[in-house]
Amino acid sequence: MGRVCSIERVSAGMTVTLGADFVKSIEQSLHHWENLWRGNPSAQKTPTRLGDPLMADCLSLLGSSYYHLYLGDELQVLKRLASNADISFLLPDVKQPSLALKAVKYAASSWLVRAKMGIAHLQRTAALEYGGHVLVTAYEGALILSWWLTKRSDPHHHFTLPDEYADDVAALDEIFRDVLAEIEEQGIFDRMNVTPVGTVPLRFYRKLMVPWVWGYSSTIGERLDHFSQRVIELSST
């Protein structure tokens, strides 16, 4: 993750396309990291209050590493849009579908796990169980999910991917249906009354920011609120 973020830092906001060999090399390292994590006996208890805190830290950093590797440029743009009200709200296009799908699938799968755990449980215990940096990974995942769902649902954008990705997109849509059904069943908010759909992950993760013992959760929460409002405004144009 340090190597990827270092490249982002020195790019000074300019678009930088990571080479295929570099992505493959880092991806192999992350897969090895993930396999080691899954093979640890404590993995089954993570994320819960019975789990090893270091295992929770590892999982959070792993997720952020995937996001920055696969969607580094797009994620930088999304963060700028969330933190700056003075710039035009132009969502980035999907540059590399194969990489974008991997990042979105990871974010969607993480969202599904949290939804199944129950938002009431997460609100009650998460601040005491996990390190503060989990907020950053959740924030990044929420922005990525909102970006993807907004692009997919915007009738003016005509979002399409090559036919070779049809099965991957269908599998991803199935995960989203499972998440929305879980959210509706818990009564978090009625998905039929949530418009546009791109605000759902933002609102879900926003609920996890309160109450948190980490002070900067309020800053992240405000940025999620701002991004959500901009998505609503975009859908009404």
PDB file of C-alpha atoms in Angstrom:
ATOM      1  CA  MET A   1       0.000   0.000   0.000  1.00  0.00           C
ATOM      2  CA  GLY A   2       2.884   2.320   0.786  1.00  0.00           C
ATOM      3  CA  ARG A   3       4.236   1.996  -2.762  1.00  0.00           C
ATOM      4  CA  VAL A   4       0.878   2.733  -4.381  1.00  0.00           C
ATOM      5  CA  CYS A   5       0.110   5.698  -2.127  1.00  0.00           C
ATOM      6  CA  SER A   6       3.617   7.080  -2.659  1.00  0.00           C
ATOM      7  CA  ILE A   7       2.966   7.128  -6.405  1.00  0.00           C
ATOM      8  CA  GLU A   8      -0.335   8.926  -5.785  1.00  0.00           C
ATOM      9  CA  ARG A   9       1.419  11.472  -3.579  1.00  0.00           C
ATOM     10  CA  VAL A  10       4.165  12.376  -6.036  1.00  0.00           C
ATOM     11  CA  SER A  11       1.668  12.588  -8.906  1.00  0.00           C
ATOM     12  CA  ALA A  12       0.448  15.895  -7.401  1.00  0.00           C
ATOM     13  CA  GLY A  13      -3.122  15.177  -8.448  1.00  0.00           C
ATOM     14  CA  MET A  14      -2.229  14.275 -12.027  1.00  0.00           C
ATOM     15  CA  THR A  15      -3.649  11.106 -13.552  1.00  0.00           C
ATOM     16  CA  VAL A  16      -1.176   8.254 -13.296  1.00  0.00           C
ATOM     17  CA  THR A  17      -1.874   4.888 -14.892  1.00  0.00           C
ATOM     18  CA  LEU A  18      -0.083   2.085 -13.094  1.00  0.00           C
ATOM     19  CA  GLY A  19       1.640  -0.371 -15.396  1.00  0.00           C
ATOM     20  CA  ALA A  20       0.089  -3.803 -15.850  1.00  0.00           C
ATOM     21  CA  ASP A  21       3.204  -5.537 -14.505  1.00  0.00           C
ATOM     22  CA  PHE A  22       3.219  -3.326 -11.417  1.00  0.00           C
ATOM     23  CA  VAL A  23      -0.473  -3.973 -10.737  1.00  0.00           C
ATOM     24  CA  LYS A  24       0.012  -7.717 -11.179  1.00  0.00           C
ATOM     25  CA  SER A  25       2.995  -7.762  -8.830  1.00  0.00           C
ATOM     26  CA  ILE A  26       1.239  -5.816  -6.066  1.00  0.00           C
ATOM     27  CA  GLU A  27      -1.959  -7.793  -6.601  1.00  0.00           C
ATOM     28  CA  GLN A  28      -0.099 -11.056  -6.031  1.00  0.00           C
ATOM     29  CA  SER A  29       1.322  -9.679  -2.791  1.00  0.00           C
ATOM     30  CA  LEU A  30      -2.137  -8.602  -1.624  1.00  0.00           C
ATOM     31  CA  HIS A  31      -3.627 -11.989  -2.511  1.00  0.00           C
ATOM     32  CA  HIS A  32      -0.878 -13.676  -0.496  1.00  0.00           C
ATOM     33  CA  TRP A  33      -1.588 -11.312   2.384  1.00  0.00           C
ATOM     34  CA  GLU A  34      -5.324 -12.057   2.163  1.00  0.00           C
ATOM     35  CA  ASN A  35      -4.763 -15.831   2.050  1.00  0.00           C
ATOM     36  CA  LEU A  36      -2.548 -15.662   5.129  1.00  0.00           C
ATOM     37  CA  TRP A  37      -5.240 -13.653   6.883  1.00  0.00           C
ATOM     38  CA  ARG A  38      -7.985 -16.126   5.965  1.00  0.00           C
ATOM     39  CA  GLY A  39      -5.810 -19.027   7.093  1.00  0.00           C
ATOM     40  CA  ASN A  40      -5.402 -17.597  10.580  1.00  0.00           C
ATOM     41  CA  PRO A  41      -7.690 -19.272  13.169  1.00  0.00           C
ATOM     42  CA  SER A  42      -8.714 -15.823  14.440  1.00  0.00           C
ATOM     43  CA  ALA A  43     -10.090 -14.799  11.049  1.00  0.00           C
ATOM     44  CA  GLN A  44     -13.469 -16.417  11.736  1.00  0.00           C
ATOM     45  CA  LYS A  45     -13.967 -14.090  14.701  1.00  0.00           C
ATOM     46  CA  THR A  46     -13.166 -10.952  12.728  1.00  0.00           C
ATOM     47  CA  PRO A  47     -14.818  -8.517  12.750  1.00  0.00           C
ATOM     48  CA  THR A  48     -16.382  -9.161  16.173  1.00  0.00           C
ATOM     49  CA  ARG A  49     -15.529  -8.112  19.702  1.00  0.00           C
ATOM     50  CA  LEU A  50     -14.071 -11.597  20.258  1.00  0.00           C
ATOM     51  CA  GLY A  51     -11.580 -11.206  17.436  1.00  0.00           C
ATOM     52  CA  ASP A  52      -7.928 -10.206  17.499  1.00  0.00           C
ATOM     53  CA  PRO A  53      -7.609  -6.387  17.105  1.00  0.00           C
ATOM     54  CA  LEU A  54      -4.561  -6.856  14.878  1.00  0.00           C
ATOM     55  CA  MET A  55      -6.607  -9.061  12.560  1.00  0.00           C
ATOM     56  CA  ALA A  56      -9.204  -6.302  12.268  1.00  0.00           C
ATOM     57  CA  ASP A  57      -6.460  -3.767  11.539  1.00  0.00           C
ATOM     58  CA  CYS A  58      -5.017  -6.055   8.883  1.00  0.00           C
ATOM     59  CA  LEU A  59      -8.385  -6.477   7.160  1.00  0.00           C
ATOM     60  CA  SER A  60      -8.988  -2.741   7.058  1.00  0.00           C
ATOM     61  CA  LEU A  61      -5.583  -1.973   5.561  1.00  0.00           C
ATOM     62  CA  LEU A  62      -6.005  -4.789   3.046  1.00  0.00           C
ATOM     63  CA  GLY A  63      -9.255  -3.289   1.783  1.00  0.00           C
ATOM     64  CA  SER A  64      -7.748   0.162   1.413  1.00  0.00           C
ATOM     65  CA  SER A  65      -4.793  -1.338  -0.453  1.00  0.00           C
ATOM     66  CA  TYR A  66      -7.117  -2.947  -2.991  1.00  0.00           C
ATOM     67  CA  TYR A  67      -9.022   0.312  -3.479  1.00  0.00           C
ATOM     68  CA  HIS A  68      -5.878   2.346  -4.109  1.00  0.00           C
ATOM     69  CA  LEU A  69      -4.365  -0.274  -6.410  1.00  0.00           C
ATOM     70  CA  TYR A  70      -7.436  -0.739  -8.590  1.00  0.00           C
ATOM     71  CA  LEU A  71      -9.060   2.706  -8.418  1.00  0.00           C
ATOM     72  CA  GLY A  72      -6.317   5.045  -7.230  1.00  0.00           C
ATOM     73  CA  ASP A  73      -6.990   7.895  -9.668  1.00  0.00           C
ATOM     74  CA  GLU A  74     -10.762   7.648  -9.399  1.00  0.00           C
ATOM     75  CA  LEU A  75     -10.601   7.504  -5.602  1.00  0.00           C
ATOM     76  CA  GLN A  76      -8.500  10.671  -5.452  1.00  0.00           C
ATOM     77  CA  VAL A  77     -11.131  12.479  -7.524  1.00  0.00           C
ATOM     78  CA  LEU A  78     -13.980  11.168  -5.361  1.00  0.00           C
ATOM     79  CA  LYS A  79     -12.248  12.348  -2.196  1.00  0.00           C
ATOM     80  CA  ARG A  80     -11.723  15.812  -3.665  1.00  0.00           C
ATOM     81  CA  LEU A  81     -15.406  15.984  -4.596  1.00  0.00           C
ATOM     82  CA  ALA A  82     -16.397  14.943  -1.072  1.00  0.00           C
ATOM     83  CA  SER A  83     -14.186  17.506   0.644  1.00  0.00           C
ATOM     84  CA  ASN A  84     -14.490  20.528  -1.656  1.00  0.00           C
ATOM     85  CA  ALA A  85     -17.838  22.202  -2.310  1.00  0.00           C
ATOM     86  CA  ASP A  86     -16.322  24.707  -4.733  1.00  0.00           C
ATOM     87  CA  ILE A  87     -15.503  22.310  -7.572  1.00  0.00           C
ATOM     88  CA  SER A  88     -17.863  20.925 -10.209  1.00  0.00           C
ATOM     89  CA  PHE A  89     -19.361  17.574  -9.285  1.00  0.00           C
ATOM     90  CA  LEU A  90     -18.158  15.546 -12.257  1.00  0.00           C
ATOM     91  CA  LEU A  91     -17.889  11.861 -11.411  1.00  0.00           C
ATOM     92  CA  PRO A  92     -14.890  10.154 -13.032  1.00  0.00           C
ATOM     93  CA  ASP A  93     -15.427   7.618 -15.785  1.00  0.00           C
ATOM     94  CA  VAL A  94     -14.474   3.966 -15.466  1.00  0.00           C
ATOM     95  CA  LYS A  95     -10.932   3.911 -16.839  1.00  0.00           C
ATOM     96  CA  GLN A  96     -10.095   0.223 -16.562  1.00  0.00           C
ATOM     97  CA  PRO A  97     -13.238  -1.933 -16.189  1.00  0.00           C
ATOM     98  CA  SER A  98     -11.384  -5.084 -15.157  1.00  0.00           C
ATOM     99  CA  LEU A  99      -9.707  -3.310 -12.231  1.00  0.00           C
ATOM    100  CA  ALA A 100     -12.749  -1.231 -11.308  1.00  0.00           C
ATOM    101  CA  LEU A 101     -14.917  -4.341 -11.039  1.00  0.00           C
ATOM    102  CA  LYS A 102     -12.446  -5.927  -8.619  1.00  0.00           C
ATOM    103  CA  ALA A 103     -12.470  -2.891  -6.340  1.00  0.00           C
ATOM    104  CA  VAL A 104     -16.249  -2.465  -6.439  1.00  0.00           C
ATOM    105  CA  LYS A 105     -16.814  -6.170  -5.779  1.00  0.00           C
ATOM    106  CA  TYR A 106     -14.531  -6.030  -2.738  1.00  0.00           C
ATOM    107  CA  ALA A 107     -16.334  -2.933  -1.435  1.00  0.00           C
ATOM    108  CA  ALA A 108     -19.755  -4.477  -2.086  1.00  0.00           C
ATOM    109  CA  SER A 109     -18.798  -7.731  -0.355  1.00  0.00           C
ATOM    110  CA  SER A 110     -17.552  -5.793   2.676  1.00  0.00           C
ATOM    111  CA  TRP A 111     -20.802  -3.828   2.703  1.00  0.00           C
ATOM    112  CA  LEU A 112     -22.809  -7.061   2.644  1.00  0.00           C
ATOM    113  CA  VAL A 113     -20.854  -8.455   5.612  1.00  0.00           C
ATOM    114  CA  ARG A 114     -21.532  -5.304   7.623  1.00  0.00           C
ATOM    115  CA  ALA A 115     -25.201  -5.284   6.645  1.00  0.00           C
ATOM    116  CA  LYS A 116     -25.608  -8.884   7.799  1.00  0.00           C
ATOM    117  CA  MET A 117     -23.896  -8.095  11.106  1.00  0.00           C
ATOM    118  CA  GLY A 118     -26.587  -5.498  11.708  1.00  0.00           C
ATOM    119  CA  ILE A 119     -26.186  -1.764  11.882  1.00  0.00           C
ATOM    120  CA  ALA A 120     -27.446  -1.601  15.474  1.00  0.00           C
ATOM    121  CA  HIS A 121     -24.681  -3.982  16.573  1.00  0.00           C
ATOM    122  CA  LEU A 122     -22.057  -2.042  14.630  1.00  0.00           C
ATOM    123  CA  GLN A 123     -23.190   1.269  16.097  1.00  0.00           C
ATOM    124  CA  ARG A 124     -23.071  -0.157  19.600  1.00  0.00           C
ATOM    125  CA  THR A 125     -19.678  -1.840  19.490  1.00  0.00           C
ATOM    126  CA  ALA A 126     -17.569  -0.868  16.482  1.00  0.00           C
ATOM    127  CA  ALA A 127     -15.940   2.185  18.039  1.00  0.00           C
ATOM    128  CA  LEU A 128     -14.541   0.019  20.809  1.00  0.00           C
ATOM    129  CA  GLU A 129     -13.525  -2.928  18.650  1.00  0.00           C
ATOM    130  CA  TYR A 130     -11.611  -1.479  15.734  1.00  0.00           C
ATOM    131  CA  GLY A 131      -8.756   0.946  15.220  1.00  0.00           C
ATOM    132  CA  GLY A 132      -9.628   4.410  13.987  1.00  0.00           C
ATOM    133  CA  HIS A 133      -8.209   3.782  10.513  1.00  0.00           C
ATOM    134  CA  VAL A 134     -11.135   1.454   9.764  1.00  0.00           C
ATOM    135  CA  LEU A 135     -13.122   4.659   9.307  1.00  0.00           C
ATOM    136  CA  VAL A 136     -10.928   5.654   6.383  1.00  0.00           C
ATOM    137  CA  THR A 137     -11.386   2.313   4.632  1.00  0.00           C
ATOM    138  CA  ALA A 138     -15.152   2.440   5.214  1.00  0.00           C
ATOM    139  CA  TYR A 139     -15.189   6.009   3.878  1.00  0.00           C
ATOM    140  CA  GLU A 140     -13.296   4.994   0.748  1.00  0.00           C
ATOM    141  CA  GLY A 141     -15.591   2.021   0.207  1.00  0.00           C
ATOM    142  CA  ALA A 142     -18.702   4.184   0.587  1.00  0.00           C
ATOM    143  CA  LEU A 143     -17.466   6.669  -2.019  1.00  0.00           C
ATOM    144  CA  ILE A 144     -16.582   3.889  -4.463  1.00  0.00           C
ATOM    145  CA  LEU A 145     -19.967   2.197  -4.037  1.00  0.00           C
ATOM    146  CA  SER A 146     -21.842   5.475  -4.438  1.00  0.00           C
ATOM    147  CA  TRP A 147     -19.825   6.318  -7.553  1.00  0.00           C
ATOM    148  CA  TRP A 148     -20.551   2.940  -9.151  1.00  0.00           C
ATOM    149  CA  LEU A 149     -24.258   2.877  -8.287  1.00  0.00           C
ATOM    150  CA  THR A 150     -24.717   6.461  -9.460  1.00  0.00           C
ATOM    151  CA  LYS A 151     -23.019   5.715 -12.760  1.00  0.00           C
ATOM    152  CA  ARG A 152     -25.073   2.550 -13.224  1.00  0.00           C
ATOM    153  CA  SER A 153     -28.406   4.230 -12.466  1.00  0.00           C
ATOM    154  CA  ASP A 154     -27.917   7.512 -14.328  1.00  0.00           C
ATOM    155  CA  PRO A 155     -30.137   7.375 -17.454  1.00  0.00           C
ATOM    156  CA  HIS A 156     -28.194  10.242 -19.021  1.00  0.00           C
ATOM    157  CA  HIS A 157     -24.833   8.531 -18.660  1.00  0.00           C
ATOM    158  CA  HIS A 158     -25.705   5.353 -20.595  1.00  0.00           C
ATOM    159  CA  PHE A 159     -23.305   3.357 -18.472  1.00  0.00           C
ATOM    160  CA  THR A 160     -22.059   0.344 -20.392  1.00  0.00           C
ATOM    161  CA  LEU A 161     -19.129  -2.023 -20.217  1.00  0.00           C
ATOM    162  CA  PRO A 162     -17.862  -4.421 -22.884  1.00  0.00           C
ATOM    163  CA  ASP A 163     -19.807  -7.691 -23.160  1.00  0.00           C
ATOM    164  CA  GLU A 164     -16.872  -9.620 -21.726  1.00  0.00           C
ATOM    165  CA  TYR A 165     -17.704  -8.151 -18.301  1.00  0.00           C
ATOM    166  CA  ALA A 166     -21.426  -8.997 -18.400  1.00  0.00           C
ATOM    167  CA  ASP A 167     -21.140 -11.932 -15.977  1.00  0.00           C
ATOM    168  CA  ASP A 168     -19.066  -9.902 -13.517  1.00  0.00           C
ATOM    169  CA  VAL A 169     -21.551  -7.028 -13.601  1.00  0.00           C
ATOM    170  CA  ALA A 170     -24.467  -9.435 -13.094  1.00  0.00           C
ATOM    171  CA  ALA A 171     -22.745 -11.026 -10.083  1.00  0.00           C
ATOM    172  CA  LEU A 172     -22.091  -7.587  -8.644  1.00  0.00           C
ATOM    173  CA  ASP A 173     -25.715  -6.553  -9.137  1.00  0.00           C
ATOM    174  CA  GLU A 174     -26.745  -9.675  -7.200  1.00  0.00           C
ATOM    175  CA  ILE A 175     -24.584  -8.612  -4.248  1.00  0.00           C
ATOM    176  CA  PHE A 176     -26.213  -5.179  -4.291  1.00  0.00           C
ATOM    177  CA  ARG A 177     -29.677  -6.759  -4.287  1.00  0.00           C
ATOM    178  CA  ASP A 178     -28.706  -8.853  -1.256  1.00  0.00           C
ATOM    179  CA  VAL A 179     -27.393  -5.792   0.584  1.00  0.00           C
ATOM    180  CA  LEU A 180     -30.493  -3.719  -0.142  1.00  0.00           C
ATOM    181  CA  ALA A 181     -32.766  -6.570   0.924  1.00  0.00           C
ATOM    182  CA  GLU A 182     -30.830  -6.930   4.192  1.00  0.00           C
ATOM    183  CA  ILE A 183     -31.041  -3.197   4.849  1.00  0.00           C
ATOM    184  CA  GLU A 184     -34.763  -3.136   4.144  1.00  0.00           C
ATOM    185  CA  GLU A 185     -35.380  -6.155   6.373  1.00  0.00           C
ATOM    186  CA  GLN A 186     -33.634  -4.439   9.284  1.00  0.00           C
ATOM    187  CA  GLY A 187     -35.743  -1.333   8.767  1.00  0.00           C
ATOM    188  CA  ILE A 188     -32.674   0.892   8.514  1.00  0.00           C
ATOM    189  CA  PHE A 189     -34.473   2.799   5.787  1.00  0.00           C
ATOM    190  CA  ASP A 190     -36.926   1.769   3.117  1.00  0.00           C
ATOM    191  CA  ARG A 191     -34.963   1.335  -0.080  1.00  0.00           C
ATOM    192  CA  MET A 192     -38.056   2.287  -2.083  1.00  0.00           C
ATOM    193  CA  ASN A 193     -37.904   5.751  -0.508  1.00  0.00           C
ATOM    194  CA  VAL A 194     -34.172   6.236  -0.956  1.00  0.00           C
ATOM    195  CA  THR A 195     -33.519   8.238  -4.082  1.00  0.00           C
ATOM    196  CA  PRO A 196     -31.115   8.093  -5.725  1.00  0.00           C
ATOM    197  CA  VAL A 197     -29.669   4.652  -5.032  1.00  0.00           C
ATOM    198  CA  GLY A 198     -26.159   6.119  -4.992  1.00  0.00           C
ATOM    199  CA  THR A 199     -26.922   7.659  -1.594  1.00  0.00           C
ATOM    200  CA  VAL A 200     -27.646   4.308   0.097  1.00  0.00           C
ATOM    201  CA  PRO A 201     -24.036   3.270   0.872  1.00  0.00           C
ATOM    202  CA  LEU A 202     -23.269   6.838   1.959  1.00  0.00           C
ATOM    203  CA  ARG A 203     -26.200   6.900   4.367  1.00  0.00           C
ATOM    204  CA  PHE A 204     -25.419   3.409   5.653  1.00  0.00           C
ATOM    205  CA  TYR A 205     -21.800   4.207   6.486  1.00  0.00           C
ATOM    206  CA  ARG A 206     -22.797   7.616   7.812  1.00  0.00           C
ATOM    207  CA  LYS A 207     -24.808   5.850  10.490  1.00  0.00           C
ATOM    208  CA  LEU A 208     -21.657   4.016  11.578  1.00  0.00           C
ATOM    209  CA  MET A 209     -19.874   7.296  12.274  1.00  0.00           C
ATOM    210  CA  VAL A 210     -22.059   8.042  15.303  1.00  0.00           C
ATOM    211  CA  PRO A 211     -21.127   7.561  18.050  1.00  0.00           C
ATOM    212  CA  TRP A 212     -17.390   6.988  17.541  1.00  0.00           C
ATOM    213  CA  VAL A 213     -14.603   7.652  19.996  1.00  0.00           C
ATOM    214  CA  TRP A 214     -12.359   8.850  17.166  1.00  0.00           C
ATOM    215  CA  GLY A 215     -12.667  12.615  16.766  1.00  0.00           C
ATOM    216  CA  TYR A 216     -12.085  12.737  13.032  1.00  0.00           C
ATOM    217  CA  SER A 217     -15.185  10.603  12.466  1.00  0.00           C
ATOM    218  CA  SER A 218     -17.149  13.862  12.456  1.00  0.00           C
ATOM    219  CA  THR A 219     -15.052  15.146   9.539  1.00  0.00           C
ATOM    220  CA  ILE A 220     -15.569  11.962   7.547  1.00  0.00           C
ATOM    221  CA  GLY A 221     -19.266  12.038   8.388  1.00  0.00           C
ATOM    222  CA  GLU A 222     -19.580  15.591   7.084  1.00  0.00           C
ATOM    223  CA  ARG A 223     -17.870  14.593   3.845  1.00  0.00           C
ATOM    224  CA  LEU A 224     -20.255  11.680   3.380  1.00  0.00           C
ATOM    225  CA  ASP A 225     -23.182  14.056   3.944  1.00  0.00           C
ATOM    226  CA  HIS A 226     -21.761  16.499   1.413  1.00  0.00           C
ATOM    227  CA  PHE A 227     -21.172  13.800  -1.199  1.00  0.00           C
ATOM    228  CA  SER A 228     -24.681  12.453  -0.656  1.00  0.00           C
ATOM    229  CA  GLN A 229     -26.199  15.890  -1.191  1.00  0.00           C
ATOM    230  CA  ARG A 230     -24.208  16.354  -4.390  1.00  0.00           C
ATOM    231  CA  VAL A 231     -25.405  12.965  -5.672  1.00  0.00           C
ATOM    232  CA  ILE A 232     -29.010  14.005  -4.973  1.00  0.00           C
ATOM    233  CA  GLU A 233     -28.492  17.281  -6.827  1.00  0.00           C
ATOM    234  CA  LEU A 234     -26.899  15.441  -9.745  1.00  0.00           C
ATOM    235  CA  SER A 235     -29.856  13.074 -10.049  1.00  0.00           C
ATOM    236  CA  SER A 236     -32.326  15.955 -10.183  1.00  0.00           C
ATOM    237  CA  THR A 237     -30.661  17.691 -13.135  1.00  0.00           C
TER     238      THR A 237
END
